[in-house]
PDB file of C-alpha atoms in Angstrom:
ATOM      1  CA  ASN A   1     109.745  90.896  87.628  1.00 77.00           C
ATOM      2  CA  ALA A   2     109.172  94.553  88.489  1.00 84.00           C
ATOM      3  CA  GLY A   3     109.325  93.818  92.237  1.00 95.00           C
ATOM      4  CA  VAL A   4     107.569  96.493  94.284  1.00 98.00           C
ATOM      5  CA  THR A   5     106.368  99.574  92.442  1.00 97.00           C
ATOM      6  CA  GLN A   6     105.041 102.812  93.904  1.00 98.00           C
ATOM      7  CA  THR A   7     103.367 105.825  92.369  1.00 97.00           C
ATOM      8  CA  PRO A   8     103.698 108.738  92.375  1.00 97.00           C
ATOM      9  CA  LYS A   9     107.415 109.366  93.054  1.00 97.00           C
ATOM     10  CA  PHE A  10     106.785 112.928  94.219  1.00 97.00           C
ATOM     11  CA  GLN A  11     103.652 114.712  95.399  1.00 97.00           C
ATOM     12  CA  VAL A  12     102.813 118.111  96.840  1.00 97.00           C
ATOM     13  CA  LEU A  13      99.492 118.522  98.632  1.00 97.00           C
ATOM     14  CA  LYS A  14      97.761 121.361 100.365  1.00 98.00           C
ATOM     15  CA  THR A  15      96.553 120.907 103.932  1.00 98.00           C
ATOM     16  CA  GLY A  16      93.186 119.163 103.938  1.00 97.00           C
ATOM     17  CA  GLN A  17      93.515 117.481 100.559  1.00 97.00           C
ATOM     18  CA  SER A  18      93.219 113.735 100.265  1.00 96.00           C
ATOM     19  CA  MET A  19      95.131 111.358  98.037  1.00 96.00           C
ATOM     20  CA  THR A  20      96.063 107.731  97.518  1.00 98.00           C
ATOM     21  CA  LEU A  21      99.590 106.390  97.263  1.00 98.00           C
ATOM     22  CA  GLN A  22      99.702 103.298  95.090  1.00 98.00           C
ATOM     23  CA  CYS A  23     101.759 100.179  95.754  1.00 98.00           C
ATOM     24  CA  ALA A  24     101.908  96.951  93.782  1.00 98.00           C
ATOM     25  CA  GLN A  25     104.087  93.843  93.878  1.00 98.00           C
ATOM     26  CA  ASP A  26     104.411  90.966  91.441  1.00 97.00           C
ATOM     27  CA  MET A  27     106.166  88.448  93.693  1.00 96.00           C
ATOM     28  CA  ASN A  28     102.962  86.887  95.098  1.00 96.00           C
ATOM     29  CA  HIS A  29     103.947  87.970  98.609  1.00 96.00           C
ATOM     30  CA  GLU A  30     101.337  87.631 101.311  1.00 95.00           C
ATOM     31  CA  TYR A  31     102.766  90.356 103.552  1.00 95.00           C
ATOM     32  CA  MET A  32     102.724  94.020 102.568  1.00 97.00           C
ATOM     33  CA  SER A  33     103.381  97.096 104.636  1.00 97.00           C
ATOM     34  CA  TRP A  34     103.651 100.875 104.548  1.00 98.00           C
ATOM     35  CA  TYR A  35     106.371 102.834 106.354  1.00 98.00           C
ATOM     36  CA  ARG A  36     107.165 106.484 106.664  1.00 98.00           C
ATOM     37  CA  GLN A  37     110.719 107.726 107.045  1.00 97.00           C
ATOM     38  CA  ASP A  38     111.524 111.054 108.651  1.00 94.00           C
ATOM     39  CA  PRO A  39     114.968 112.484 109.436  1.00 86.00           C
ATOM     40  CA  GLY A  40     116.232 111.193 112.768  1.00 79.00           C
ATOM     41  CA  MET A  41     113.221 108.905 113.224  1.00 81.00           C
ATOM     42  CA  GLY A  42     114.007 105.823 111.188  1.00 86.00           C
ATOM     43  CA  LEU A  43     111.350 103.775 109.424  1.00 94.00           C
ATOM     44  CA  ARG A  44     108.021 103.650 111.225  1.00 95.00           C
ATOM     45  CA  LEU A  45     105.266 101.185 110.375  1.00 95.00           C
ATOM     46  CA  ILE A  46     101.933 102.757 109.394  1.00 97.00           C
ATOM     47  CA  HIS A  47      99.737  99.796 108.367  1.00 97.00           C
ATOM     48  CA  TYR A  48     100.333  96.268 107.222  1.00 95.00           C
ATOM     49  CA  SER A  49      98.510  93.327 105.676  1.00 96.00           C
ATOM     50  CA  VAL A  50      99.080  89.572 105.880  1.00 94.00           C
ATOM     51  CA  GLY A  51      96.857  88.758 102.908  1.00 94.00           C
ATOM     52  CA  ALA A  52      93.974  89.934 100.765  1.00 95.00           C
ATOM     53  CA  GLY A  53      91.153  91.231 102.927  1.00 96.00           C
ATOM     54  CA  ILE A  54      93.290  91.485 106.084  1.00 95.00           C
ATOM     55  CA  THR A  55      94.841  94.712 107.328  1.00 96.00           C
ATOM     56  CA  ASP A  56      96.093  95.948 110.684  1.00 94.00           C
ATOM     57  CA  GLN A  57      97.539  99.046 112.268  1.00 95.00           C
ATOM     58  CA  GLY A  58     101.183  99.627 112.837  1.00 93.00           C
ATOM     59  CA  GLU A  59     102.970 102.121 115.019  1.00 92.00           C
ATOM     60  CA  VAL A  60     101.672 105.383 113.484  1.00 95.00           C
ATOM     61  CA  PRO A  61      98.292 104.698 111.784  1.00 97.00           C
ATOM     62  CA  ASN A  62      96.418 107.930 112.526  1.00 96.00           C
ATOM     63  CA  GLY A  63      95.430 109.882 109.430  1.00 96.00           C
ATOM     64  CA  TYR A  64      95.914 106.926 107.067  1.00 98.00           C
ATOM     65  CA  ASN A  65      93.687 104.172 105.706  1.00 97.00           C
ATOM     66  CA  VAL A  66      94.554 101.032 103.768  1.00 98.00           C
ATOM     67  CA  SER A  67      92.751  98.227 102.004  1.00 97.00           C
ATOM     68  CA  ARG A  68      93.907  94.966 100.427  1.00 98.00           C
ATOM     69  CA  SER A  69      91.460  93.726  97.853  1.00 97.00           C
ATOM     70  CA  THR A  70      94.056  91.722  95.909  1.00 97.00           C
ATOM     71  CA  THR A  71      97.368  90.071  96.754  1.00 97.00           C
ATOM     72  CA  GLU A  72      99.184  92.461  94.421  1.00 97.00           C
ATOM     73  CA  ASP A  73      97.918  95.892  95.509  1.00 98.00           C
ATOM     74  CA  PHE A  74      98.078  97.757  98.809  1.00 98.00           C
ATOM     75  CA  PRO A  75      97.114 101.432  98.460  1.00 98.00           C
ATOM     76  CA  LEU A  76      97.592 103.961 101.266  1.00 98.00           C
ATOM     77  CA  ARG A  77      95.039 106.751 101.599  1.00 98.00           C
ATOM     78  CA  LEU A  78      95.664 110.064 103.287  1.00 97.00           C
ATOM     79  CA  LEU A  79      92.271 111.262 104.427  1.00 92.00           C
ATOM     80  CA  SER A  80      92.982 114.945 105.112  1.00 97.00           C
ATOM     81  CA  ALA A  81      96.632 115.834 104.624  1.00 97.00           C
ATOM     82  CA  ALA A  82      98.492 117.708 107.344  1.00 97.00           C
ATOM     83  CA  PRO A  83     102.007 119.226 107.306  1.00 97.00           C
ATOM     84  CA  SER A  84     103.031 116.557 109.869  1.00 96.00           C
ATOM     85  CA  GLN A  85     102.525 113.969 107.112  1.00 97.00           C
ATOM     86  CA  THR A  86     105.334 115.445 105.040  1.00 97.00           C
ATOM     87  CA  SER A  87     107.630 112.452 104.747  1.00 98.00           C
ATOM     88  CA  VAL A  88     109.032 109.763 102.482  1.00 98.00           C
ATOM     89  CA  TYR A  89     106.681 106.789 102.230  1.00 98.00           C
ATOM     90  CA  PHE A  90     107.902 103.283 101.449  1.00 98.00           C
ATOM     91  CA  CYS A  91     105.829 100.259 100.610  1.00 98.00           C
ATOM     92  CA  ALA A  92     107.374  96.826 101.225  1.00 98.00           C
ATOM     93  CA  SER A  93     106.439  93.195 100.701  1.00 97.00           C
ATOM     94  CA  SER A  94     107.660  89.870 102.033  1.00 95.00           C
ATOM     95  CA  ARG A  95     106.893  86.199 101.806  1.00 93.00           C
ATOM     96  CA  GLN A  96     105.601  84.549 104.960  1.00 91.00           C
ATOM     97  CA  GLY A  97     106.619  81.266 106.537  1.00 87.00           C
ATOM     98  CA  PRO A  98     104.337  78.596 108.029  1.00 86.00           C
ATOM     99  CA  LEU A  99     104.127  80.407 111.373  1.00 83.00           C
ATOM    100  CA  GLY A 100     103.347  83.739 109.766  1.00 82.00           C
ATOM    101  CA  GLU A 101     106.917  84.945 110.121  1.00 86.00           C
ATOM    102  CA  THR A 102     108.087  87.453 107.560  1.00 88.00           C
ATOM    103  CA  TYR A 103     111.427  87.205 105.807  1.00 92.00           C
ATOM    104  CA  GLU A 104     113.464  89.831 104.035  1.00 94.00           C
ATOM    105  CA  GLN A 105     111.305  92.751 102.926  1.00 96.00           C
ATOM    106  CA  TYR A 106     111.519  94.178  99.432  1.00 97.00           C
ATOM    107  CA  PHE A 107     110.959  97.918  99.315  1.00 98.00           C
ATOM    108  CA  GLY A 108     109.482 100.093  96.605  1.00 98.00           C
ATOM    109  CA  PRO A 109     111.372 103.217  95.454  1.00 98.00           C
ATOM    110  CA  GLY A 110     109.386 105.521  97.742  1.00 97.00           C
ATOM    111  CA  THR A 111     107.027 108.485  97.431  1.00 98.00           C
ATOM    112  CA  ARG A 112     108.273 111.871  98.578  1.00 97.00           C
ATOM    113  CA  LEU A 113     105.270 113.768  99.910  1.00 98.00           C
ATOM    114  CA  THR A 114     105.192 117.416 100.910  1.00 97.00           C
ATOM    115  CA  VAL A 115     102.128 118.918 102.572  1.00 97.00           C
ATOM    116  CA  THR A 116     101.984 122.723 102.633  1.00 97.00           C
TER     117      THR A 116
ATOM    118  CA  GLY B   1     108.509  98.960 122.179  1.00 49.00           C
ATOM    119  CA  GLN B   2     111.669  97.261 121.099  1.00 57.00           C
ATOM    120  CA  ASN B   3     114.148  99.998 122.024  1.00 70.00           C
ATOM    121  CA  ILE B   4     116.552  99.529 119.155  1.00 79.00           C
ATOM    122  CA  ASP B   5     119.704 101.574 119.438  1.00 72.00           C
ATOM    123  CA  GLN B   6     122.309 102.320 116.795  1.00 69.00           C
ATOM    124  CA  PRO B   7     125.124 104.877 116.779  1.00 68.00           C
ATOM    125  CA  THR B   8     124.414 107.656 114.322  1.00 77.00           C
ATOM    126  CA  GLU B   9     127.438 108.188 112.109  1.00 88.00           C
ATOM    127  CA  MET B  10     130.955 106.960 111.422  1.00 91.00           C
ATOM    128  CA  THR B  11     133.688 107.694 108.893  1.00 93.00           C
ATOM    129  CA  ALA B  12     136.108 105.084 107.569  1.00 94.00           C
ATOM    130  CA  THR B  13     138.785 104.842 104.905  1.00 96.00           C
ATOM    131  CA  GLU B  14     138.486 102.911 101.673  1.00 97.00           C
ATOM    132  CA  GLY B  15     139.841  99.375 102.136  1.00 97.00           C
ATOM    133  CA  ALA B  16     139.330  99.410 105.903  1.00 97.00           C
ATOM    134  CA  ILE B  17     136.972  97.362 108.070  1.00 96.00           C
ATOM    135  CA  VAL B  18     134.056  98.930 109.911  1.00 95.00           C
ATOM    136  CA  GLN B  19     131.758  97.450 112.542  1.00 95.00           C
ATOM    137  CA  ILE B  20     128.235  98.788 113.010  1.00 95.00           C
ATOM    138  CA  ASN B  21     126.512  97.886 116.257  1.00 94.00           C
ATOM    139  CA  CYS B  22     122.861  97.416 117.119  1.00 95.00           C
ATOM    140  CA  THR B  23     121.401  96.739 120.534  1.00 95.00           C
ATOM    141  CA  TYR B  24     117.788  95.909 121.245  1.00 94.00           C
ATOM    142  CA  GLN B  25     115.491  95.192 124.152  1.00 92.00           C
ATOM    143  CA  THR B  26     112.456  92.982 123.678  1.00 86.00           C
ATOM    144  CA  SER B  27     111.065  89.860 125.322  1.00 84.00           C
ATOM    145  CA  GLY B  28     109.743  88.607 122.001  1.00 88.00           C
ATOM    146  CA  PHE B  29     112.871  88.628 119.838  1.00 91.00           C
ATOM    147  CA  ASN B  30     112.570  86.393 116.807  1.00 92.00           C
ATOM    148  CA  GLY B  31     115.073  87.549 114.245  1.00 94.00           C
ATOM    149  CA  LEU B  32     117.219  90.514 113.242  1.00 96.00           C
ATOM    150  CA  PHE B  33     117.695  91.967 109.774  1.00 97.00           C
ATOM    151  CA  TRP B  34     120.265  94.371 108.367  1.00 97.00           C
ATOM    152  CA  TYR B  35     119.442  96.683 105.472  1.00 97.00           C
ATOM    153  CA  GLN B  36     121.534  99.123 103.458  1.00 98.00           C
ATOM    154  CA  GLN B  37     120.041 102.410 102.319  1.00 97.00           C
ATOM    155  CA  HIS B  38     121.815 104.790  99.946  1.00 97.00           C
ATOM    156  CA  ALA B  39     120.778 108.437 100.103  1.00 93.00           C
ATOM    157  CA  GLY B  40     117.515 109.022  98.282  1.00 93.00           C
ATOM    158  CA  GLU B  41     116.907 105.335  97.689  1.00 96.00           C
ATOM    159  CA  ALA B  42     114.948 102.479  99.242  1.00 97.00           C
ATOM    160  CA  PRO B  43     116.452 100.086 101.809  1.00 97.00           C
ATOM    161  CA  THR B  44     117.821  96.819 100.434  1.00 97.00           C
ATOM    162  CA  PHE B  45     118.246  93.603 102.406  1.00 96.00           C
ATOM    163  CA  LEU B  46     121.750  92.597 103.499  1.00 96.00           C
ATOM    164  CA  SER B  47     121.520  89.821 106.087  1.00 96.00           C
ATOM    165  CA  TYR B  48     119.384  87.955 108.591  1.00 96.00           C
ATOM    166  CA  ASN B  49     120.235  86.376 111.954  1.00 96.00           C
ATOM    167  CA  VAL B  50     117.914  84.395 114.171  1.00 94.00           C
ATOM    168  CA  LEU B  51     120.420  82.132 115.970  1.00 95.00           C
ATOM    169  CA  ASP B  52     123.552  83.198 117.807  1.00 97.00           C
ATOM    170  CA  GLY B  53     126.698  83.429 115.770  1.00 97.00           C
ATOM    171  CA  LEU B  54     128.181  84.847 112.620  1.00 96.00           C
ATOM    172  CA  GLU B  55     126.616  84.862 109.152  1.00 94.00           C
ATOM    173  CA  GLU B  56     129.045  85.650 106.340  1.00 94.00           C
ATOM    174  CA  LYS B  57     128.074  86.943 102.919  1.00 90.00           C
ATOM    175  CA  GLY B  58     131.045  88.061 100.870  1.00 94.00           C
ATOM    176  CA  ARG B  59     132.431  91.327 102.269  1.00 96.00           C
ATOM    177  CA  PHE B  60     129.575  91.624 104.756  1.00 96.00           C
ATOM    178  CA  SER B  61     129.131  89.586 107.941  1.00 97.00           C
ATOM    179  CA  SER B  62     126.530  89.867 110.676  1.00 97.00           C
ATOM    180  CA  PHE B  63     126.763  88.602 114.223  1.00 98.00           C
ATOM    181  CA  LEU B  64     124.050  88.004 116.811  1.00 98.00           C
ATOM    182  CA  SER B  65     124.089  87.426 120.560  1.00 97.00           C
ATOM    183  CA  ARG B  66     120.549  86.909 121.813  1.00 96.00           C
ATOM    184  CA  SER B  67     121.574  86.806 125.464  1.00 95.00           C
ATOM    185  CA  LYS B  68     123.204  90.226 125.141  1.00 95.00           C
ATOM    186  CA  GLY B  69     120.523  91.719 122.856  1.00 95.00           C
ATOM    187  CA  TYR B  70     123.297  92.690 120.479  1.00 95.00           C
ATOM    188  CA  SER B  71     124.161  92.424 116.826  1.00 97.00           C
ATOM    189  CA  TYR B  72     126.843  93.893 114.615  1.00 97.00           C
ATOM    190  CA  LEU B  73     127.372  94.229 110.893  1.00 97.00           C
ATOM    191  CA  LEU B  74     130.970  93.975 109.709  1.00 97.00           C
ATOM    192  CA  LEU B  75     131.920  95.580 106.406  1.00 96.00           C
ATOM    193  CA  LYS B  76     135.309  94.474 105.069  1.00 97.00           C
ATOM    194  CA  GLU B  77     137.470  95.941 102.280  1.00 97.00           C
ATOM    195  CA  LEU B  78     135.380  99.095 102.277  1.00 97.00           C
ATOM    196  CA  GLN B  79     134.528 100.592  98.923  1.00 97.00           C
ATOM    197  CA  MET B  80     133.250 104.083  98.140  1.00 97.00           C
ATOM    198  CA  LYS B  81     129.893 102.590  97.169  1.00 97.00           C
ATOM    199  CA  ASP B  82     129.483 101.346 100.756  1.00 98.00           C
ATOM    200  CA  SER B  83     128.772 104.937 101.851  1.00 97.00           C
ATOM    201  CA  ALA B  84     125.181 104.539 103.025  1.00 96.00           C
ATOM    202  CA  SER B  85     122.951 104.238 106.056  1.00 95.00           C
ATOM    203  CA  TYR B  86     122.779 100.797 107.658  1.00 96.00           C
ATOM    204  CA  LEU B  87     119.546  99.880 109.403  1.00 95.00           C
ATOM    205  CA  CYS B  88     118.944  97.062 111.819  1.00 95.00           C
ATOM    206  CA  ALA B  89     115.418  95.756 112.291  1.00 95.00           C
ATOM    207  CA  VAL B  90     114.028  93.340 114.868  1.00 94.00           C
ATOM    208  CA  ARG B  91     111.188  90.875 114.278  1.00 93.00           C
ATOM    209  CA  ASP B  92     109.089  90.444 117.390  1.00 87.00           C
ATOM    210  CA  ARG B  93     106.841  87.447 118.066  1.00 84.00           C
ATOM    211  CA  ARG B  94     104.667  89.610 120.310  1.00 82.00           C
ATOM    212  CA  TYR B  95     103.339  91.139 117.085  1.00 78.00           C
ATOM    213  CA  GLY B  96     102.612  87.897 115.285  1.00 74.00           C
ATOM    214  CA  ASN B  97     106.122  87.352 113.937  1.00 73.00           C
ATOM    215  CA  ASN B  98     105.509  89.623 110.995  1.00 79.00           C
ATOM    216  CA  ARG B  99     106.165  93.193 112.079  1.00 86.00           C
ATOM    217  CA  LEU B 100     109.643  94.687 111.990  1.00 90.00           C
ATOM    218  CA  ALA B 101     110.842  97.507 114.241  1.00 91.00           C
ATOM    219  CA  PHE B 102     113.675  99.506 112.713  1.00 93.00           C
ATOM    220  CA  GLY B 103     116.504 101.351 114.385  1.00 92.00           C
ATOM    221  CA  LYS B 104     117.285 104.888 113.252  1.00 91.00           C
ATOM    222  CA  GLY B 105     120.208 103.755 111.140  1.00 92.00           C
ATOM    223  CA  ASN B 106     123.938 104.322 111.185  1.00 92.00           C
ATOM    224  CA  GLN B 107     125.424 106.556 108.496  1.00 93.00           C
ATOM    225  CA  VAL B 108     128.767 105.285 107.185  1.00 95.00           C
ATOM    226  CA  VAL B 109     130.894 107.674 105.156  1.00 95.00           C
ATOM    227  CA  VAL B 110     133.775 106.108 103.224  1.00 97.00           C
ATOM    228  CA  ILE B 111     136.655 108.431 102.359  1.00 96.00           C
ATOM    229  CA  PRO B 112     139.533 107.806  99.947  1.00 95.00           C
TER     230      PRO B 112
END
């Protein structure tokens, strides 16, 4: 199993450009999520999904869109990049229990994004 | 929010024991996770507590007191490879039992 994969590993964008960060998992997990990690801020939840066709906002959703057309894939789109979106982005997945509870999350290797 | 608090950094000697604390405030607590994150890498899962008490996993143990809103991670027989950031994360039933809120992490530096 590859686990959770993310592409690209590094990206530099100019202000106003758009791009999609890719995330895929091969563990058949229902739950997938996107976090950003900034120095001194910890991991903050951007968007998450509890299954194909279902997405919801996390703590810091502004400027980002997601979709979940398959169980495996959960891309994150930056609509118009801003310097404040310079960060490390992690995708994660988890199985869910009968009450919708998530268990340990498996993280992808991260995408280091710089917006100039 | 969940108001998760962790001290920021500590230094310890190889072979020693270190305790990393995490306090939280939420009315919807439903589980606490500990993750390890080496510099430049992704977090990896260490342990999970949902009931009060101690969970032991080799050199790592995690303790939870729900009444005190408190957890700690105990690292025994420290090795150089344990130098990392340790993150606690709280699962909150107010958000459907699936979202995690992470603390800012505690950086542990192991010295010879």
